[in-house]
Amino acid sequence: MTIKAIVIPVLIAGAVITTNMASAEDGLESYRNRFEALPHLPPIPADNSLTEEKIELGNMLFFEPRISSSGVISCATCHNPALGWADRIPRAVGHDGQIGERNTPTVLNSGFLESQFWDGRAADLEAQALGPIEAPVEMAMDLEMALDRLVGFELYQEKFGEAYPNQEDPITDDNLAHALAAFQRTLNTPSSPFDRYLHGDQEAISEQAKDGMVAFVDNGCIACHRGSNFTDSQFHAIQVPGSTDLGRYVVTEEESDKYRFRTPTLRNVAVTYPYMNNGATETLEEAVAIMGQEMLGREFDDDTIGDITAFLNTLTGEMPEFEVPALP
Amino acid sequence: MTIKAIVIPVLIAGAVITTNMASAEDGLESYRNRFEALPHLPPIPADNSLTEEKIELGNMLFFEPRISSSGVISCATCHNPALGWADRIPRAVGHDGQIGERNTPTVLNSGFLESQFWDGRAADLEAQALGPIEAPVEMAMDLEMALDRLVGFELYQEKFGEAYPNQEDPITDDNLAHALAAFQRTLNTPSSPFDRYLHGDQEAISEQAKDGMVAFVDNGCIACHRGSNFTDSQFHAIQVPGSTDLGRYVVTEEESDKYRFRTPTLRNVAVTYPYMNNGATETLEEAVAIMGQEMLGREFDDDTIGDITAFLNTLTGEMPEFEVPALP
C-alpha cells in the first residue's frame, strides 16, 4: 500500500485538519485513530426506553400498510429491508405513484443521527416517524384515521397495551411514533469489515481499502463524514447536478441555509445507491468524484476514486435482525 | 358437540352427497374421512424441477421491485407475507395507485391449484408468473425491460446461471417464470390445526370447529371446497353483492361461462380477508352467509355460521419459511 505524501491543511466547516507523512505502520495507526467503530446501540432517549414490547410493536407497525391511505404502502415500502432499508431508486415513489423530491435515506443506524431527514427538520426518530405517514406524496394518510384503523384490530390493542402499560387508551400518535422509533433504534450495522479492522483485525479490509482510508483522511472527507456514523450532523451547502432543492432553507427560511443538507452517513453506502439528495448519482465512484469537486474543490484521479470506493465498500455491515410480522 | 340431524341429498355441481345421522363417534369419523390433509409439497411439473437454486432465485425475484416500471412494486407488494401472502384490501392497488378488478388471491398453497387467477386463465404457476409483471394496473412493466434490468445486476447473472446451468443466456422470460413458480411451490401451510386433527390429534380443534366440520359437509360446502386444498378447481357461477365481473367468460367468451369463477381455496381463509372476487365481503361470518345464500340457497342460522366459521379458522397453517433476500 502507498501512503500519499500530502501534507496540507484542509479547511472544512471551520475545522483545520493537518495530515502528516509517517512510517507506513505509524501512519496507518494514526489514520485509524481518526475513526470510531459503531456501538451496538445508539443513545436511547430518557422518554422512550427501549423495551422488547415497543420493539415488537414498532416492527409490526413498520411493515403495516393499513396506516397508508391506499392500504398498500408501509414504512418498509421505501425503507425496504431487501434494499439496504432504502429503495434504490432516485427519488421515493409514494401514494398514487407520485414521485417525491428527495432520495430515500436508509433507516440503518438512523438512531445515531442528531437530526432526521435531509434537511434535519425532525430532531429525532420520534419526531420523524409520523411525517411520512401524513405526507401527501408518501403514505398520504390522515393520522386520526390511521389510529382508528389500528384501534380496529384487537391484536394492536393488545400490543399497544403491552408496550405502554397502565395507559387507558394506548393507541395514540405519540405511542405510534415511539414504537416506530424504538424499532428503528435496533436497525444497526456494527459489524462491518471496517469496524472489525478498527477492533484490531488487520485482515478485515484490503490494502486498497486502507489506501482509501488514508485518502479519505488526507483529502478531508473525514471533516464532515466523521464519528462512528460518518456524519458531523451539520448542514453543508451543496448543489449536485440536476438539483434545485433549497434544503435546510425550507425549514429555517434563513438565506444562509439555502442548499444546505445534513451530511448523510456513509455506513452501508455501497448498498444504498443511488446518491445525493436527488438520487441522480448512480455509482459510488461518481459520487466520490462529485463530492471531491463540490465539497473539496479537487479533481480526484482514478486511483484515488478507486481507493476511496474500496474503503467505502468496507462500511457495509451485517444487516440487522427483524421479523416479518404476522399482521392482524 | 351436536351432530345436526339433517338427512338430505344435496345436489351440487353434479355430485350427490348423502349425509346420515350416526353415533357421535362414528359420525365424526365418517365426516373426517371426507377431508384430506395437505401434503408438504404440491405436484412438481416435469419441466420445472424444484431445485434449491431455483427456489433461492425465485425468492429474490418475488421481492424484486425493479421488475416493475415504478421500481417499487414487487410480487410481495400484493402477495405480502405479513398479510397472509395477500393484501387485505378489497381489490389490488397497483401501478400509480390504480385499483384492479379483483381481490388478490393468496399465493399460499397455490401450487395445489389446477388453474391460476380467479378466472383460471393460466394453467399453472409458470403461466401465471409473468402476468402481473406486465399487467398495466399491476407492475406495468415491459418484460424485455425487466429482463434487461436483471441482466444489469451481476448477482442475477450469477444466480440465474446457478439455477439454469449450461445455458448461455439464462436470464429469459421462461426462466424468470420458472424460478418464481418454483419458489411459490414452497409456500405451503400443511400444519394447520385441522391437518393435525386429520392426522389423529383429537384436541387440535375445538368442539365448535368439529360442529362446523359437520355443518360444512351436511350443507354441501364440501361439494366445491373439497380435496386437500378445499377446491374442486371448477368454475361456478356466482354474482356476489356489488360485482358485475364476467369471470371465466373473459377467458373463453362462452355464454355459459359468464360470472363463473374458480372455487377459491379455504386454507388460511381467516387470514386472507376480505372475500369474494371483488373483495367486498369483510368478515368470514358474512362470507359464510353469502355462500349459503348464493351457492346453496340456504339461510344459515347464527349457530351454523358460527360453527362453520370456527371450522374455517382451523385451516390457518403455520406460515412457510422464506428469506427476505439481500437484493443487488
XYZ file of C-alpha atoms in Angstrom:
656
model
C 0.000 0.000 0.000
C 1.026 3.585 -0.524
C 0.601 6.494 1.793
C 0.032 9.653 -0.169
C 2.665 12.255 0.630
C 0.167 15.017 1.069
C 0.925 17.486 3.827
C -1.687 20.179 3.631
C -4.045 21.867 5.996
C -7.619 21.411 4.803
C -10.164 23.908 5.993
C -13.649 22.497 6.061
C -16.601 23.561 8.138
C -14.324 25.549 10.387
C -12.040 22.678 11.306
C -8.341 22.660 10.467
C -7.100 19.170 9.708
C -3.370 18.640 9.313
C -2.076 15.358 7.990
C 1.497 14.112 8.123
C 3.518 11.564 6.266
C 4.940 8.984 8.644
C 6.239 5.455 8.540
C 3.659 3.111 6.968
C 2.775 1.458 10.271
C 2.672 4.590 12.417
C 0.895 6.274 9.596
C -1.877 3.703 9.482
C -2.247 3.730 13.229
C -2.643 7.490 13.273
C -5.186 7.291 10.457
C -7.074 4.504 12.100
C -7.321 6.525 15.277
C -9.292 9.158 13.452
C -12.230 6.748 13.181
C -14.688 5.243 15.619
C -16.321 1.834 15.457
C -20.105 1.794 15.608
C -21.602 0.985 19.021
C -24.240 -1.763 19.061
C -26.959 0.680 20.036
C -27.433 4.412 19.563
C -28.261 6.694 22.514
C -31.658 5.823 23.980
C -33.733 8.885 24.952
C -34.923 9.073 28.544
C -38.560 9.380 27.480
C -38.542 6.333 25.174
C -36.939 3.393 26.913
C -36.044 0.553 24.567
C -38.271 -2.329 25.638
C -38.911 -5.634 23.887
C -42.614 -4.823 23.740
C -42.070 -1.494 21.983
C -39.581 -3.033 19.561
C -42.021 -5.808 18.643
C -44.857 -3.338 18.191
C -42.645 -0.975 16.195
C -41.590 -3.880 13.984
C -45.267 -4.634 13.259
C -46.066 -1.000 12.559
C -43.047 -0.585 10.290
C -44.484 -3.266 7.981
C -48.115 -2.153 8.378
C -49.591 -0.857 5.087
C -53.032 -0.116 6.532
C -51.653 3.088 8.054
C -51.401 4.456 4.491
C -54.462 5.769 2.709
C -54.129 3.252 -0.140
C -53.617 0.397 2.299
C -50.543 -0.828 0.430
C -47.684 1.484 1.431
C -45.815 0.840 4.660
C -42.578 2.279 6.041
C -40.949 -0.851 4.600
C -42.083 0.038 1.082
C -39.444 2.761 0.748
C -37.249 1.580 3.612
C -37.124 -1.914 2.159
C -35.013 -4.402 4.126
C -34.225 -6.213 0.864
C -32.691 -2.997 -0.487
C -30.486 -1.776 2.362
C -33.593 -0.407 4.130
C -33.945 2.177 1.368
C -35.445 1.889 -2.146
C -32.610 2.077 -4.692
C -34.461 4.459 -6.966
C -33.534 8.129 -7.404
C -36.496 9.655 -5.594
C -39.160 7.983 -3.491
C -42.367 6.764 -5.164
C -45.349 7.184 -2.874
C -49.141 7.453 -2.906
C -50.665 7.052 -6.385
C -47.211 6.764 -7.889
C -46.243 10.318 -7.026
C -42.518 10.938 -7.066
C -41.051 12.835 -4.120
C -38.358 15.492 -4.088
C -35.578 13.543 -2.477
C -33.752 10.279 -2.319
C -34.900 7.936 0.460
C -32.310 7.759 3.251
C -31.700 4.349 4.788
C -33.055 3.828 8.276
C -29.978 1.746 9.108
C -28.111 3.402 12.002
C -30.513 6.342 11.841
C -30.690 6.323 15.645
C -27.140 7.671 15.628
C -28.122 10.780 13.641
C -28.524 14.041 15.538
C -31.359 15.112 13.263
C -33.601 13.349 10.747
C -34.491 13.961 7.071
C -32.106 15.522 4.543
C -32.976 18.965 5.907
C -32.901 17.965 9.581
C -36.464 19.085 10.146
C -37.047 16.425 12.810
C -34.838 16.367 15.885
C -35.089 12.632 16.472
C -36.733 9.426 15.306
C -39.798 10.109 17.425
C -40.310 13.439 15.672
C -39.598 11.855 12.301
C -41.842 8.817 12.485
C -45.230 10.329 11.659
C -44.044 12.616 8.833
C -44.081 10.032 6.035
C -47.448 8.655 7.170
C -49.064 12.062 6.677
C -47.020 13.360 3.727
C -49.343 13.580 0.675
C -46.661 12.210 -1.660
C -45.784 9.332 0.665
C -48.432 7.427 2.644
C -50.984 10.276 2.344
C -52.831 9.228 5.459
C -54.844 11.194 7.966
C -53.259 10.393 11.305
C -56.560 10.071 13.152
C -57.729 7.628 10.525
C -54.517 5.623 10.890
C -55.065 5.399 14.631
C -58.709 4.430 14.079
C -57.631 1.604 11.806
C -55.194 0.337 14.432
C -57.870 0.543 17.131
C -59.988 -1.707 14.916
C -57.556 -4.599 15.363
C -57.659 -6.471 18.672
C -54.042 -7.512 18.218
C -52.920 -3.882 18.121
C -54.981 -3.097 21.202
C -53.138 -5.915 22.935
C -49.669 -4.992 21.648
C -50.027 -1.271 22.375
C -51.279 -2.255 25.825
C -48.195 -4.386 26.430
C -45.843 -1.702 25.115
C -47.491 1.100 27.107
C -48.896 -0.499 30.249
C -51.121 1.461 32.607
C -52.446 3.709 29.856
C -56.177 3.676 29.336
C -56.101 4.290 25.565
C -52.571 3.489 24.491
C -53.179 3.738 20.717
C -52.057 7.364 20.317
C -49.928 9.233 17.822
C -47.153 9.637 20.387
C -47.079 5.929 21.171
C -47.139 5.060 17.480
C -44.131 7.316 16.911
C -42.298 5.999 19.965
C -42.753 2.362 18.939
C -41.531 3.042 15.397
C -38.540 4.938 16.796
C -37.752 2.142 19.262
C -37.773 -0.455 16.478
C -35.589 1.689 14.245
C -33.010 2.086 17.020
C -32.401 -1.656 16.709
C -31.579 -1.444 12.997
C -27.841 -1.026 13.278
C -24.888 -2.498 11.432
C -21.996 -2.520 13.890
C -20.035 -5.396 12.373
C -18.789 -4.020 9.067
C -15.354 -5.080 7.845
C -14.105 -1.607 8.770
C -15.409 -1.967 12.328
C -13.605 -5.287 12.579
C -10.475 -3.536 11.299
C -10.860 -0.828 13.936
C -11.263 -3.560 16.541
C -7.850 -4.901 15.532
C -8.408 -7.367 12.686
C -5.771 -6.172 10.180
C -7.043 -8.578 7.543
C -10.639 -7.390 7.691
C -10.136 -4.896 4.850
C -7.974 -4.932 1.742
C -4.781 -2.971 1.157
C -6.666 -0.850 -1.354
C -9.322 -0.071 1.249
C -6.547 1.001 3.653
C -5.211 3.302 0.925
C -8.747 4.590 0.620
C -8.946 5.227 4.354
C -5.786 7.307 4.081
C -7.102 9.206 1.065
C -10.394 9.745 2.896
C -8.495 11.455 5.709
C -5.857 13.227 3.649
C -8.389 14.742 1.289
C -10.580 15.979 4.086
C -13.655 13.783 3.511
C -13.459 12.999 7.210
C -14.073 16.623 8.151
C -17.786 16.152 7.571
C -18.107 12.350 7.418
C -16.753 11.783 10.894
C -17.586 9.967 14.103
C -18.959 6.460 14.419
C -21.737 7.127 11.900
C -19.610 9.096 9.433
C -21.540 12.335 9.764
C -20.957 15.575 11.634
C -24.727 16.177 11.800
C -24.078 19.613 10.315
C -25.702 21.228 7.280
C -23.449 21.969 4.330
C -24.282 23.804 1.143
C -24.093 21.682 -1.968
C -25.830 21.759 -5.309
C -25.359 18.480 -7.056
C -26.064 18.118 -10.779
C -29.761 18.486 -11.508
C -30.806 19.670 -8.045
C -32.550 22.958 -7.286
C -33.624 21.756 -3.832
C -33.300 24.545 -1.246
C -32.534 22.050 1.510
C -32.351 23.351 5.071
C -33.762 26.716 3.917
C -37.168 25.047 3.622
C -37.076 24.524 7.396
C -35.442 27.722 8.673
C -36.128 30.197 5.837
C -32.729 31.675 6.567
C -30.851 32.770 3.478
C -27.650 31.176 4.757
C -29.354 27.777 4.876
C -30.091 27.664 1.155
C -28.938 24.422 -0.456
C -27.684 23.052 2.841
C -28.237 19.383 3.645
C -27.284 17.314 6.660
C -24.201 15.244 5.970
C -25.501 11.745 5.230
C -23.978 8.686 6.868
C -21.576 6.673 4.752
C -22.306 3.425 6.542
C -23.785 0.891 4.104
C -23.297 3.449 1.346
C -22.447 0.686 -1.135
C -25.903 -0.868 -0.711
C -27.872 2.380 -0.526
C -27.378 3.748 -4.018
C -28.277 5.945 -5.833
C -26.737 9.003 -4.188
C -27.215 12.674 -3.302
C -30.366 14.470 -2.225
C -31.911 13.975 -5.669
C -30.646 10.433 -6.181
C -29.241 11.402 -9.562
C -25.842 9.810 -8.980
C -25.829 6.102 -9.707
C -22.406 4.839 -8.750
C -20.183 5.250 -5.747
C -17.253 6.215 -7.977
C -19.287 9.020 -9.489
C -20.420 10.139 -6.031
C -16.835 10.256 -4.753
C -15.770 12.341 -7.757
C -18.671 14.769 -7.310
C -18.000 15.194 -3.612
C -14.327 15.869 -4.377
C -15.297 18.588 -6.840
C -18.192 20.160 -4.972
C -17.084 19.961 -1.360
C -13.307 19.797 -1.568
C -12.556 21.593 -4.828
C -10.486 18.646 -6.018
C -10.382 16.535 -9.122
C -9.664 13.062 -7.762
C -7.675 10.861 -10.104
C -8.987 7.393 -10.914
C -6.681 5.720 -8.393
C -7.923 7.902 -5.568
C -11.541 7.339 -6.562
C -10.911 3.588 -6.698
C -9.207 3.591 -3.295
C -11.878 5.672 -1.561
C -14.584 3.499 -3.126
C -12.825 0.368 -1.858
C -12.762 1.966 1.594
C -16.467 2.884 1.438
C -17.262 -0.693 0.477
C -15.869 -1.817 3.861
C -18.608 0.166 5.628
C -21.350 -2.325 4.719
C -22.314 -4.108 7.907
C -24.262 -7.230 8.650
C -27.919 -6.481 8.173
C -29.839 -6.343 11.459
C -32.303 -8.967 12.603
C -36.009 -8.271 12.393
C -39.246 -10.184 11.957
C -41.577 -10.164 9.029
C -44.522 -9.797 11.383
C -47.802 -11.676 11.165
C -50.114 -8.677 10.942
C -53.731 -8.839 12.078
C -70.843 -31.304 20.434
C -74.047 -31.749 18.456
C -74.499 -33.501 15.182
C -77.233 -31.870 13.159
C -79.964 -34.337 12.316
C -80.081 -33.377 8.687
C -80.644 -36.219 6.259
C -80.924 -34.762 2.811
C -79.331 -35.327 -0.514
C -77.671 -32.159 -1.743
C -77.098 -31.809 -5.448
C -74.220 -29.541 -6.256
C -72.106 -29.457 -9.360
C -73.417 -32.821 -10.379
C -72.440 -34.651 -7.197
C -74.982 -36.261 -4.928
C -73.958 -36.079 -1.300
C -75.975 -38.021 1.238
C -75.415 -37.475 4.907
C -76.612 -39.646 7.744
C -77.107 -39.240 11.430
C -74.994 -41.734 13.327
C -73.460 -42.146 16.727
C -71.357 -39.138 17.623
C -68.069 -41.004 17.246
C -68.861 -42.928 14.063
C -70.402 -39.783 12.732
C -67.266 -37.742 13.244
C -65.093 -40.426 11.754
C -67.206 -40.544 8.624
C -67.119 -36.770 8.361
C -63.389 -36.616 8.941
C -62.866 -39.135 6.173
C -64.347 -36.707 3.697
C -61.292 -34.474 4.069
C -57.652 -34.709 3.071
C -54.660 -33.273 4.907
C -52.402 -31.035 2.852
C -49.233 -32.690 1.532
C -45.986 -30.847 2.235
C -45.434 -30.128 -1.446
C -47.748 -29.780 -4.433
C -47.140 -31.748 -7.644
C -43.861 -30.694 -9.282
C -44.079 -30.408 -13.081
C -41.622 -32.477 -15.081
C -40.272 -29.410 -16.880
C -39.592 -27.383 -13.731
C -37.750 -29.470 -11.189
C -37.731 -27.968 -7.710
C -34.078 -27.164 -7.026
C -32.575 -25.131 -4.203
C -31.034 -22.779 -6.742
C -34.356 -22.031 -8.438
C -36.102 -21.570 -5.106
C -33.444 -19.100 -3.933
C -33.606 -17.183 -7.210
C -37.398 -17.213 -7.177
C -37.359 -15.903 -3.609
C -35.161 -12.992 -4.719
C -37.349 -12.249 -7.733
C -40.530 -12.403 -5.685
C -39.247 -9.498 -3.566
C -37.646 -7.615 -6.501
C -39.346 -4.256 -7.164
C -37.068 -3.299 -10.036
C -39.037 -5.607 -12.336
C -41.924 -3.121 -12.041
C -41.928 0.064 -14.074
C -42.060 2.284 -10.965
C -39.283 0.309 -9.318
C -41.270 -0.050 -6.093
C -43.837 -2.807 -6.724
C -42.799 -6.429 -6.333
C -44.831 -9.636 -6.212
C -44.572 -9.278 -2.418
C -46.341 -5.901 -2.516
C -49.733 -7.526 -3.114
C -48.732 -11.022 -2.010
C -47.404 -9.670 1.260
C -46.014 -12.310 3.647
C -47.064 -10.109 6.590
C -50.670 -10.280 5.352
C -51.172 -13.983 4.606
C -49.322 -13.545 1.300
C -52.200 -11.392 0.041
C -53.003 -7.698 0.657
C -56.103 -7.493 2.883
C -57.726 -4.772 0.837
C -60.784 -5.329 -1.365
C -59.075 -5.017 -4.741
C -55.379 -4.850 -5.567
C -53.678 -1.445 -5.751
C -51.007 -1.400 -8.441
C -49.011 0.961 -10.648
C -49.714 4.663 -9.954
C -52.328 3.706 -7.381
C -54.650 2.117 -9.935
C -57.197 -0.241 -8.421
C -57.671 -3.589 -10.135
C -60.860 -5.513 -10.759
C -60.404 -8.332 -8.326
C -59.317 -9.321 -4.852
C -55.726 -10.568 -4.621
C -55.647 -14.343 -4.061
C -53.036 -15.621 -1.607
C -50.090 -17.451 -3.115
C -50.122 -19.843 -0.151
C -50.705 -23.391 -1.417
C -51.246 -22.019 -4.923
C -49.129 -24.864 -6.307
C -52.025 -27.163 -5.456
C -54.455 -25.286 -7.710
C -55.273 -26.780 -11.089
C -55.505 -23.339 -12.649
C -54.441 -19.835 -11.616
C -56.256 -16.484 -11.326
C -59.921 -16.132 -10.400
C -60.860 -16.936 -14.000
C -58.338 -19.750 -14.437
C -56.700 -18.073 -17.393
C -53.299 -19.556 -16.564
C -52.910 -23.310 -16.392
C -50.120 -23.298 -13.826
C -47.786 -21.098 -11.814
C -45.319 -20.887 -14.686
C -48.036 -19.495 -16.953
C -49.224 -17.188 -14.186
C -45.941 -15.666 -13.090
C -45.377 -13.036 -15.776
C -48.956 -11.771 -15.946
C -48.813 -9.337 -13.018
C -45.404 -8.011 -14.129
C -46.867 -6.916 -17.459
C -50.406 -6.000 -16.383
C -50.827 -2.204 -16.743
C -52.741 -1.952 -13.448
C -50.232 -4.068 -11.544
C -46.471 -3.791 -12.141
C -46.951 -2.202 -15.590
C -43.582 -3.373 -16.837
C -42.327 -4.231 -20.284
C -40.974 -7.750 -19.954
C -37.901 -7.109 -22.100
C -37.073 -4.118 -19.914
C -37.490 -6.242 -16.786
C -35.057 -8.796 -18.178
C -32.647 -6.004 -19.155
C -32.709 -4.671 -15.619
C -31.935 -8.130 -14.234
C -29.090 -8.565 -16.748
C -27.653 -5.334 -15.351
C -27.002 -6.965 -11.982
C -24.024 -9.295 -11.703
C -25.707 -11.126 -8.828
C -28.671 -12.057 -11.024
C -26.337 -13.233 -13.782
C -24.724 -15.491 -11.203
C -27.973 -16.738 -9.636
C -29.711 -17.395 -12.967
C -26.535 -19.197 -14.045
C -26.666 -21.418 -10.980
C -30.393 -22.095 -11.355
C -30.145 -22.840 -15.090
C -26.674 -24.269 -15.665
C -25.368 -24.871 -19.169
C -27.480 -22.101 -20.675
C -25.588 -19.363 -22.437
C -28.008 -16.531 -21.598
C -30.105 -17.837 -18.734
C -31.910 -14.559 -17.971
C -35.024 -15.260 -20.049
C -38.743 -14.800 -19.517
C -39.230 -18.562 -19.231
C -36.540 -18.902 -16.588
C -37.908 -15.915 -14.685
C -41.353 -17.543 -14.645
C -39.964 -20.950 -13.702
C -37.978 -19.561 -10.759
C -40.980 -17.629 -9.430
C -43.144 -20.738 -9.798
C -40.547 -22.911 -8.039
C -40.386 -20.513 -5.089
C -44.155 -20.330 -4.833
C -44.425 -24.126 -4.717
C -42.590 -23.951 -1.392
C -45.164 -21.590 0.143
C -47.423 -24.177 1.717
C -49.157 -24.457 5.057
C -49.526 -28.176 5.773
C -49.643 -27.940 9.565
C -52.951 -26.261 10.294
C -54.906 -27.356 13.374
C -57.319 -29.163 11.043
C -54.467 -31.081 9.409
C -53.272 -32.110 12.849
C -56.830 -33.216 13.613
C -56.932 -35.253 10.420
C -53.611 -36.790 11.427
C -55.256 -38.019 14.634
C -54.893 -35.227 17.211
C -58.476 -35.024 18.556
C -57.612 -31.961 20.633
C -56.223 -29.952 17.737
C -59.572 -28.279 17.041
C -62.428 -27.183 19.286
C -65.789 -28.884 19.673
C -67.374 -25.948 17.878
C -64.974 -26.401 14.978
C -65.962 -30.079 14.806
C -69.600 -28.986 14.667
C -68.561 -26.661 11.889
C -66.874 -29.505 10.015
C -70.139 -31.440 10.192
C -72.161 -28.436 9.035
C -69.642 -27.866 6.223
C -70.319 -31.390 4.967
C -74.038 -31.573 5.703
C -74.786 -28.290 3.988
C -72.815 -29.215 0.900
C -69.992 -26.675 1.141
C -67.660 -29.606 0.590
C -69.087 -30.263 -2.851
C -66.959 -27.459 -4.270
C -64.476 -26.817 -1.470
C -63.052 -30.307 -1.477
C -59.762 -32.131 -1.611
C -56.602 -31.221 0.255
C -56.746 -27.599 -0.890
C -60.511 -27.176 -0.419
C -61.255 -26.508 -4.067
C -62.627 -28.594 -6.914
C -60.760 -26.416 -9.435
C -64.054 -25.962 -11.257
C -65.748 -22.746 -12.337
C -69.052 -21.921 -10.692
C -71.407 -19.066 -11.475
C -71.814 -16.576 -8.670
C -72.634 -12.903 -8.522
C -71.766 -11.551 -5.130
C -73.101 -8.191 -3.969
C -71.594 -5.340 -5.964
C -69.919 -7.494 -8.621
C -70.569 -7.291 -12.355
C -67.385 -9.207 -13.167
C -67.953 -11.662 -16.043
C -65.374 -14.071 -14.645
C -64.419 -17.057 -16.758
C -66.334 -15.578 -19.734
C -63.475 -13.081 -20.148
C -61.215 -16.022 -20.972
C -63.474 -18.300 -23.019
C -66.130 -15.874 -24.334
C -68.622 -18.684 -23.923
C -72.015 -17.553 -22.713
C -72.175 -20.401 -20.209
C -69.006 -19.148 -18.530
C -70.476 -15.798 -17.568
C -69.965 -14.972 -13.891
C -68.096 -18.204 -13.289
C -65.028 -18.185 -11.009
C -62.713 -20.942 -9.933
C -63.550 -22.147 -6.445
C -61.007 -20.466 -4.184
C -59.094 -22.425 -1.559
C -60.325 -22.105 2.002
C -56.929 -22.766 3.509
C -55.790 -19.724 5.515
C -59.111 -18.090 4.745
C -59.185 -16.455 8.182
C -56.009 -14.506 7.393
C -56.800 -13.709 3.764
C -59.780 -11.422 4.152
C -61.607 -9.627 2.596
C -63.532 -12.129 0.496
C -65.096 -12.841 -2.897
C -63.836 -11.864 -6.334
C -64.458 -8.181 -5.609
C -63.239 -8.262 -2.008
C -66.432 -6.585 -0.860
C -67.082 -9.034 1.980
C -65.139 -8.155 5.111
C -65.801 -10.922 7.584
C -65.762 -14.673 7.437
C -69.229 -14.833 9.009
C -70.612 -12.624 6.256
C -68.841 -14.716 3.617
C -70.302 -17.940 5.006
C -73.795 -16.446 4.978
C -73.416 -15.192 1.398
C -72.128 -18.537 0.169
C -75.056 -20.267 1.858
C -77.492 -17.968 0.080
C -75.849 -17.770 -3.329
C -74.447 -21.253 -3.816
C -76.636 -23.413 -1.611
C -79.887 -21.483 -1.479
C -79.866 -21.609 2.311
C -80.237 -19.073 5.074
C -77.760 -20.300 7.679
C -78.748 -19.521 11.245
C -76.253 -17.777 13.513
C -75.176 -21.026 15.179
C -74.366 -22.643 11.866
C -72.458 -19.583 10.709
C -70.535 -19.541 13.978
C -69.727 -23.239 13.735
C -68.597 -23.128 10.120
C -66.505 -20.035 10.873
C -64.876 -21.840 13.801
C -64.085 -24.711 11.428
C -62.641 -22.362 8.792
C -60.430 -20.816 11.454
C -58.751 -24.206 11.926
C -57.494 -24.062 8.321
C -54.845 -21.435 9.099
C -51.494 -23.167 8.878
C -48.027 -22.265 10.013
C -46.660 -19.681 7.661
C -43.896 -21.060 5.405
C -40.250 -20.183 5.745
C -38.658 -17.783 3.315
C -35.832 -15.270 3.229
C -36.048 -11.528 2.976
C -33.338 -11.560 0.320
C -30.405 -9.182 0.118
C -31.060 -7.824 -3.356
C -28.287 -6.417 -5.536
